[in-house]
Amino acid sequence: NAGVTQTPKFQVLKTGQSMTLQCAQDMNHNSMYWYRQDPGMGLRLIYYSASEGTTDKGEVPNGYNVSRLNKREFSLRLESAAPSQTSVYFCASSDLSYLAQYFGPGTRLTVL
Amino acid sequence: AQSVTQLGSHVSVSEGALVLLRCNYSSSVPPYLFWYVQYPNQGLQLLLKYTTGATLVKGINGFEAEFKKSETSFHLTKPSAHMSDAAEYFCAVSDGPNDYKLSFGAGTTVTVRA
């Protein structure tokens, strides 16, 4: 039981490049989330998926897109990376029976 | 919409001393409240949560928090700090059972002095 896994762990991009961050959970949770963490700002929600087949914008969605591929997987795509997207990205999942969110180990992204 | 304020971005305590981390929230409905801990270069781990019922909530690693509706607070305490408690702590709130989203505070970094 791996919980929430994220790939890659580290990534360096040049401005304008694209990439997809992958997230998978094996806890059969309905809901999944993408956050970014920046110093002094806590975690801010980028997008979330309340259930398979649905996605919604969070607090800071600009410059990102998401895909809920199936119940297990939720990917985050940067179409044209900008230096302002340098951050640590966390994926999380939750279930209404437990309410709390479980977090992955994070992806540290640097955009030059 | 809910919001969370954590008072103090850094807290330094001596080993064996009380740890007190402050969290105040705003919410238009009875909230669900959470404390998470983040060790260096790791993801967030749930310490404890308040949903309904008893207002004093006990979590892992000897931490507890008390929900005070009149003060809109959910402060985290541990009677005796250990070196392993050095980490960043985040308070989070959601608008009850029908809201999937969490709003996080900015975090408080705890250092423990020997």
mmCIF file of C-alpha atoms in Angstrom:
data_model
loop_
_atom_site.group_PDB
_atom_site.id
_atom_site.type_symbol
_atom_site.label_atom_id
_atom_site.label_comp_id
_atom_site.label_asym_id
_atom_site.label_seq_id
_atom_site.Cartn_x
_atom_site.Cartn_y
_atom_site.Cartn_z
ATOM 1 C CA ASN A 1 0.000 0.000 0.000
ATOM 2 C CA ALA A 2 2.002 2.985 -1.307
ATOM 3 C CA GLY A 3 -0.579 5.702 -0.519
ATOM 4 C CA VAL A 4 -0.101 8.703 -2.817
ATOM 5 C CA THR A 5 2.813 8.596 -5.250
ATOM 6 C CA GLN A 6 4.129 11.416 -7.420
ATOM 7 C CA THR A 7 6.547 11.496 -10.338
ATOM 8 C CA PRO A 8 9.003 12.986 -10.932
ATOM 9 C CA LYS A 9 10.563 14.038 -7.607
ATOM 10 C CA PHE A 10 12.616 16.823 -9.178
ATOM 11 C CA GLN A 11 12.418 18.659 -12.490
ATOM 12 C CA VAL A 12 14.164 21.606 -14.081
ATOM 13 C CA LEU A 13 12.506 23.295 -17.063
ATOM 14 C CA LYS A 14 13.318 26.215 -19.280
ATOM 15 C CA THR A 15 10.738 28.972 -19.738
ATOM 16 C CA GLY A 16 8.196 27.902 -22.338
ATOM 17 C CA GLN A 17 8.706 24.167 -21.979
ATOM 18 C CA SER A 18 5.825 21.897 -21.069
ATOM 19 C CA MET A 19 5.574 18.974 -18.704
ATOM 20 C CA THR A 20 3.101 16.753 -16.897
ATOM 21 C CA LEU A 21 3.265 15.873 -13.220
ATOM 22 C CA GLN A 22 1.833 12.460 -12.436
ATOM 23 C CA CYS A 23 -0.052 11.428 -9.319
ATOM 24 C CA ALA A 24 -1.576 8.092 -8.343
ATOM 25 C CA GLN A 25 -3.292 6.810 -5.202
ATOM 26 C CA ASP A 26 -4.076 3.246 -4.185
ATOM 27 C CA MET A 27 -6.537 3.974 -1.354
ATOM 28 C CA ASN A 28 -9.662 3.934 -3.535
ATOM 29 C CA HIS A 29 -10.327 7.593 -2.696
ATOM 30 C CA ASN A 30 -12.890 9.518 -4.698
ATOM 31 C CA SER A 31 -11.326 12.982 -4.469
ATOM 32 C CA MET A 32 -7.909 14.183 -5.571
ATOM 33 C CA TYR A 33 -6.139 17.550 -5.396
ATOM 34 C CA TRP A 34 -3.131 19.472 -6.669
ATOM 35 C CA TYR A 35 -1.451 22.109 -4.479
ATOM 36 C CA ARG A 36 1.576 24.295 -4.798
ATOM 37 C CA GLN A 37 3.707 25.273 -1.819
ATOM 38 C CA ASP A 38 5.686 28.494 -1.765
ATOM 39 C CA PRO A 39 7.656 29.867 1.212
ATOM 40 C CA GLY A 40 5.489 31.807 3.653
ATOM 41 C CA MET A 41 2.280 31.085 1.740
ATOM 42 C CA GLY A 42 1.275 27.656 2.941
ATOM 43 C CA LEU A 43 -0.357 25.396 0.364
ATOM 44 C CA ARG A 44 -2.612 26.812 -2.317
ATOM 45 C CA LEU A 45 -5.080 24.695 -4.233
ATOM 46 C CA ILE A 46 -4.548 24.633 -7.997
ATOM 47 C CA TYR A 47 -7.225 22.157 -9.142
ATOM 48 C CA TYR A 48 -9.248 19.402 -7.602
ATOM 49 C CA SER A 49 -11.357 16.476 -8.694
ATOM 50 C CA ALA A 50 -14.256 15.664 -6.373
ATOM 51 C CA SER A 51 -14.892 12.380 -8.161
ATOM 52 C CA GLU A 52 -13.858 10.510 -11.274
ATOM 53 C CA GLY A 53 -14.920 12.445 -14.348
ATOM 54 C CA THR A 54 -15.057 15.892 -12.696
ATOM 55 C CA THR A 55 -12.456 18.616 -12.232
ATOM 56 C CA ASP A 56 -12.715 22.132 -10.819
ATOM 57 C CA LYS A 57 -10.491 25.154 -10.426
ATOM 58 C CA GLY A 58 -8.999 26.009 -7.094
ATOM 59 C CA GLU A 59 -7.403 29.208 -5.871
ATOM 60 C CA VAL A 60 -4.534 29.467 -8.404
ATOM 61 C CA PRO A 61 -5.448 27.615 -11.637
ATOM 62 C CA ASN A 62 -3.926 29.958 -14.220
ATOM 63 C CA GLY A 63 -1.198 28.316 -16.305
ATOM 64 C CA TYR A 64 -2.228 24.772 -15.389
ATOM 65 C CA ASN A 65 -4.486 22.046 -16.703
ATOM 66 C CA VAL A 66 -5.475 18.732 -15.151
ATOM 67 C CA SER A 67 -6.764 15.349 -16.199
ATOM 68 C CA ARG A 68 -8.491 12.807 -13.996
ATOM 69 C CA LEU A 69 -7.441 9.773 -15.992
ATOM 70 C CA ASN A 70 -9.318 7.278 -13.828
ATOM 71 C CA LYS A 71 -10.141 6.875 -10.160
ATOM 72 C CA ARG A 72 -6.475 6.316 -9.267
ATOM 73 C CA GLU A 73 -4.677 8.925 -11.359
ATOM 74 C CA PHE A 74 -4.769 12.724 -11.517
ATOM 75 C CA SER A 75 -2.198 14.573 -13.625
ATOM 76 C CA LEU A 76 -1.188 18.243 -13.685
ATOM 77 C CA ARG A 77 0.102 19.816 -16.893
ATOM 78 C CA LEU A 78 2.082 22.984 -17.434
ATOM 79 C CA GLU A 79 1.673 23.916 -21.105
ATOM 80 C CA SER A 80 4.217 26.757 -21.175
ATOM 81 C CA ALA A 81 6.248 26.943 -17.993
ATOM 82 C CA ALA A 82 7.081 30.310 -16.435
ATOM 83 C CA PRO A 83 9.565 31.173 -13.653
ATOM 84 C CA SER A 84 6.586 32.048 -11.424
ATOM 85 C CA GLN A 85 5.664 28.362 -11.490
ATOM 86 C CA THR A 86 8.853 27.417 -9.654
ATOM 87 C CA SER A 87 7.448 25.704 -6.590
ATOM 88 C CA VAL A 88 6.925 22.420 -4.796
ATOM 89 C CA TYR A 89 3.830 20.620 -6.046
ATOM 90 C CA PHE A 90 1.829 18.242 -3.886
ATOM 91 C CA CYS A 91 -0.883 15.833 -4.856
ATOM 92 C CA ALA A 92 -3.411 14.669 -2.265
ATOM 93 C CA SER A 93 -6.437 12.423 -2.076
ATOM 94 C CA SER A 94 -9.356 12.051 0.306
ATOM 95 C CA ASP A 95 -12.527 10.157 0.971
ATOM 96 C CA LEU A 96 -15.702 11.521 2.553
ATOM 97 C CA SER A 97 -15.721 8.678 5.039
ATOM 98 C CA TYR A 98 -12.455 9.907 6.577
ATOM 99 C CA LEU A 99 -12.438 13.590 5.523
ATOM 100 C CA ALA A 100 -8.738 14.267 5.917
ATOM 101 C CA GLN A 101 -6.448 14.472 2.913
ATOM 102 C CA TYR A 102 -3.445 12.226 2.350
ATOM 103 C CA PHE A 103 -0.447 13.831 0.663
ATOM 104 C CA GLY A 104 2.212 12.590 -1.701
ATOM 105 C CA PRO A 105 5.930 13.332 -1.233
ATOM 106 C CA GLY A 106 5.936 16.270 -3.648
ATOM 107 C CA THR A 107 7.633 17.358 -6.876
ATOM 108 C CA ARG A 108 10.210 20.139 -6.708
ATOM 109 C CA LEU A 109 9.997 22.114 -9.946
ATOM 110 C CA THR A 110 12.401 24.839 -11.042
ATOM 111 C CA VAL A 111 11.689 26.945 -14.125
ATOM 112 C CA LEU A 112 14.672 28.877 -15.454
ATOM 113 C CA ALA B 1 -15.098 31.469 2.131
ATOM 114 C CA GLN B 2 -12.876 30.210 4.879
ATOM 115 C CA SER B 3 -9.441 31.505 5.837
ATOM 116 C CA VAL B 4 -6.769 30.529 8.351
ATOM 117 C CA THR B 5 -4.304 32.658 10.311
ATOM 118 C CA GLN B 6 -1.355 31.100 12.083
ATOM 119 C CA LEU B 7 0.223 33.469 14.585
ATOM 120 C CA GLY B 8 3.996 33.336 14.429
ATOM 121 C CA SER B 9 5.913 31.993 11.457
ATOM 122 C CA HIS B 10 8.685 30.667 13.706
ATOM 123 C CA VAL B 11 8.571 29.230 17.225
ATOM 124 C CA SER B 12 11.627 28.160 19.193
ATOM 125 C CA VAL B 13 11.253 25.994 22.300
ATOM 126 C CA SER B 14 13.583 24.163 24.640
ATOM 127 C CA GLU B 15 13.483 20.404 24.772
ATOM 128 C CA GLY B 16 10.944 19.415 27.419
ATOM 129 C CA ALA B 17 9.068 22.730 27.259
ATOM 130 C CA LEU B 18 5.480 23.325 26.188
ATOM 131 C CA VAL B 19 4.802 23.660 22.482
ATOM 132 C CA LEU B 20 1.925 26.039 21.638
ATOM 133 C CA LEU B 21 1.028 26.838 18.040
ATOM 134 C CA ARG B 22 -1.826 29.245 17.420
ATOM 135 C CA CYS B 23 -4.458 28.982 14.709
ATOM 136 C CA ASN B 24 -7.509 31.168 14.129
ATOM 137 C CA TYR B 25 -9.995 30.603 11.347
ATOM 138 C CA SER B 26 -12.921 32.258 9.715
ATOM 139 C CA SER B 27 -15.753 30.219 8.323
ATOM 140 C CA SER B 28 -19.378 30.882 7.521
ATOM 141 C CA VAL B 29 -20.438 27.420 8.651
ATOM 142 C CA PRO B 30 -19.317 25.015 11.395
ATOM 143 C CA PRO B 31 -15.845 24.120 10.185
ATOM 144 C CA TYR B 32 -13.782 21.005 9.996
ATOM 145 C CA LEU B 33 -10.274 21.735 11.312
ATOM 146 C CA PHE B 34 -6.957 19.999 10.781
ATOM 147 C CA TRP B 35 -3.331 20.179 11.826
ATOM 148 C CA TYR B 36 -0.651 18.779 9.539
ATOM 149 C CA VAL B 37 3.101 18.390 10.090
ATOM 150 C CA GLN B 38 5.770 18.565 7.395
ATOM 151 C CA TYR B 39 9.283 17.298 7.994
ATOM 152 C CA PRO B 40 12.055 18.590 5.720
ATOM 153 C CA ASN B 41 11.715 17.455 2.107
ATOM 154 C CA GLN B 42 8.602 15.400 2.832
ATOM 155 C CA GLY B 43 4.879 15.652 2.223
ATOM 156 C CA LEU B 44 2.304 16.648 4.817
ATOM 157 C CA GLN B 45 1.202 14.197 7.485
ATOM 158 C CA LEU B 46 -2.055 14.510 9.405
ATOM 159 C CA LEU B 47 -1.547 15.183 13.126
ATOM 160 C CA LEU B 48 -5.185 15.469 14.158
ATOM 161 C CA LYS B 49 -8.602 16.608 13.020
ATOM 162 C CA TYR B 50 -11.791 18.061 14.461
ATOM 163 C CA THR B 51 -15.080 17.376 12.729
ATOM 164 C CA THR B 52 -17.836 17.101 15.322
ATOM 165 C CA GLY B 53 -18.193 16.014 18.935
ATOM 166 C CA ALA B 54 -15.553 16.449 21.625
ATOM 167 C CA THR B 55 -13.760 19.763 21.272
ATOM 168 C CA LEU B 56 -10.448 18.501 22.686
ATOM 169 C CA VAL B 57 -8.840 16.344 20.047
ATOM 170 C CA LYS B 58 -5.827 14.118 20.582
ATOM 171 C CA GLY B 59 -3.481 13.295 17.744
ATOM 172 C CA ILE B 60 -0.277 11.472 17.033
ATOM 173 C CA ASN B 61 3.092 12.102 18.701
ATOM 174 C CA GLY B 62 1.514 13.500 21.883
ATOM 175 C CA PHE B 63 -0.119 16.543 20.243
ATOM 176 C CA GLU B 64 -3.614 17.768 21.005
ATOM 177 C CA ALA B 65 -5.783 20.702 19.942
ATOM 178 C CA GLU B 66 -8.905 22.335 21.293
ATOM 179 C CA PHE B 67 -11.694 23.755 19.163
ATOM 180 C CA LYS B 68 -13.060 26.959 20.705
ATOM 181 C CA LYS B 69 -16.000 28.203 18.689
ATOM 182 C CA SER B 70 -16.352 31.453 20.658
ATOM 183 C CA GLU B 71 -12.731 32.337 19.902
ATOM 184 C CA THR B 72 -12.684 30.815 16.385
ATOM 185 C CA SER B 73 -9.476 29.090 17.395
ATOM 186 C CA PHE B 74 -7.891 25.666 17.097
ATOM 187 C CA HIS B 75 -4.553 25.916 18.899
ATOM 188 C CA LEU B 76 -2.115 22.990 18.889
ATOM 189 C CA THR B 77 -0.210 21.987 22.032
ATOM 190 C CA LYS B 78 2.257 19.404 23.249
ATOM 191 C CA PRO B 79 3.249 19.379 26.936
ATOM 192 C CA SER B 80 6.897 18.432 26.427
ATOM 193 C CA ALA B 81 8.840 19.119 23.229
ATOM 194 C CA HIS B 82 11.183 16.535 21.769
ATOM 195 C CA MET B 83 13.958 17.133 19.267
ATOM 196 C CA SER B 84 11.976 15.122 16.717
ATOM 197 C CA ASP B 85 9.174 17.736 16.844
ATOM 198 C CA ALA B 86 11.285 20.138 14.784
ATOM 199 C CA ALA B 87 9.207 20.607 11.627
ATOM 200 C CA GLU B 88 6.740 22.920 9.933
ATOM 201 C CA TYR B 89 3.140 22.802 11.106
ATOM 202 C CA PHE B 90 0.084 23.809 9.098
ATOM 203 C CA CYS B 91 -3.443 24.507 10.260
ATOM 204 C CA ALA B 92 -6.213 23.924 7.704
ATOM 205 C CA VAL B 93 -9.982 24.399 7.542
ATOM 206 C CA SER B 94 -12.814 23.205 5.364
ATOM 207 C CA ASP B 95 -16.451 24.257 5.352
ATOM 208 C CA GLY B 96 -17.781 21.034 6.814
ATOM 209 C CA PRO B 97 -18.767 17.760 5.225
ATOM 210 C CA ASN B 98 -19.955 19.156 1.886
ATOM 211 C CA ASP B 99 -16.748 20.987 1.046
ATOM 212 C CA TYR B 100 -13.900 18.946 -0.359
ATOM 213 C CA LYS B 101 -11.384 21.770 -0.302
ATOM 214 C CA LEU B 102 -8.945 22.772 2.424
ATOM 215 C CA SER B 103 -7.636 26.265 3.074
ATOM 216 C CA PHE B 104 -4.210 26.288 4.719
ATOM 217 C CA GLY B 105 -2.467 28.720 6.994
ATOM 218 C CA ALA B 106 0.996 29.996 6.090
ATOM 219 C CA GLY B 107 2.669 27.546 8.458
ATOM 220 C CA THR B 108 4.745 27.738 11.650
ATOM 221 C CA THR B 109 8.278 26.397 11.773
ATOM 222 C CA VAL B 110 9.216 24.854 15.110
ATOM 223 C CA THR B 111 12.821 24.565 16.235
ATOM 224 C CA VAL B 112 13.729 22.663 19.400
ATOM 225 C CA ARG B 113 16.771 23.700 21.432
ATOM 226 C CA ALA B 114 18.713 21.067 23.345
#
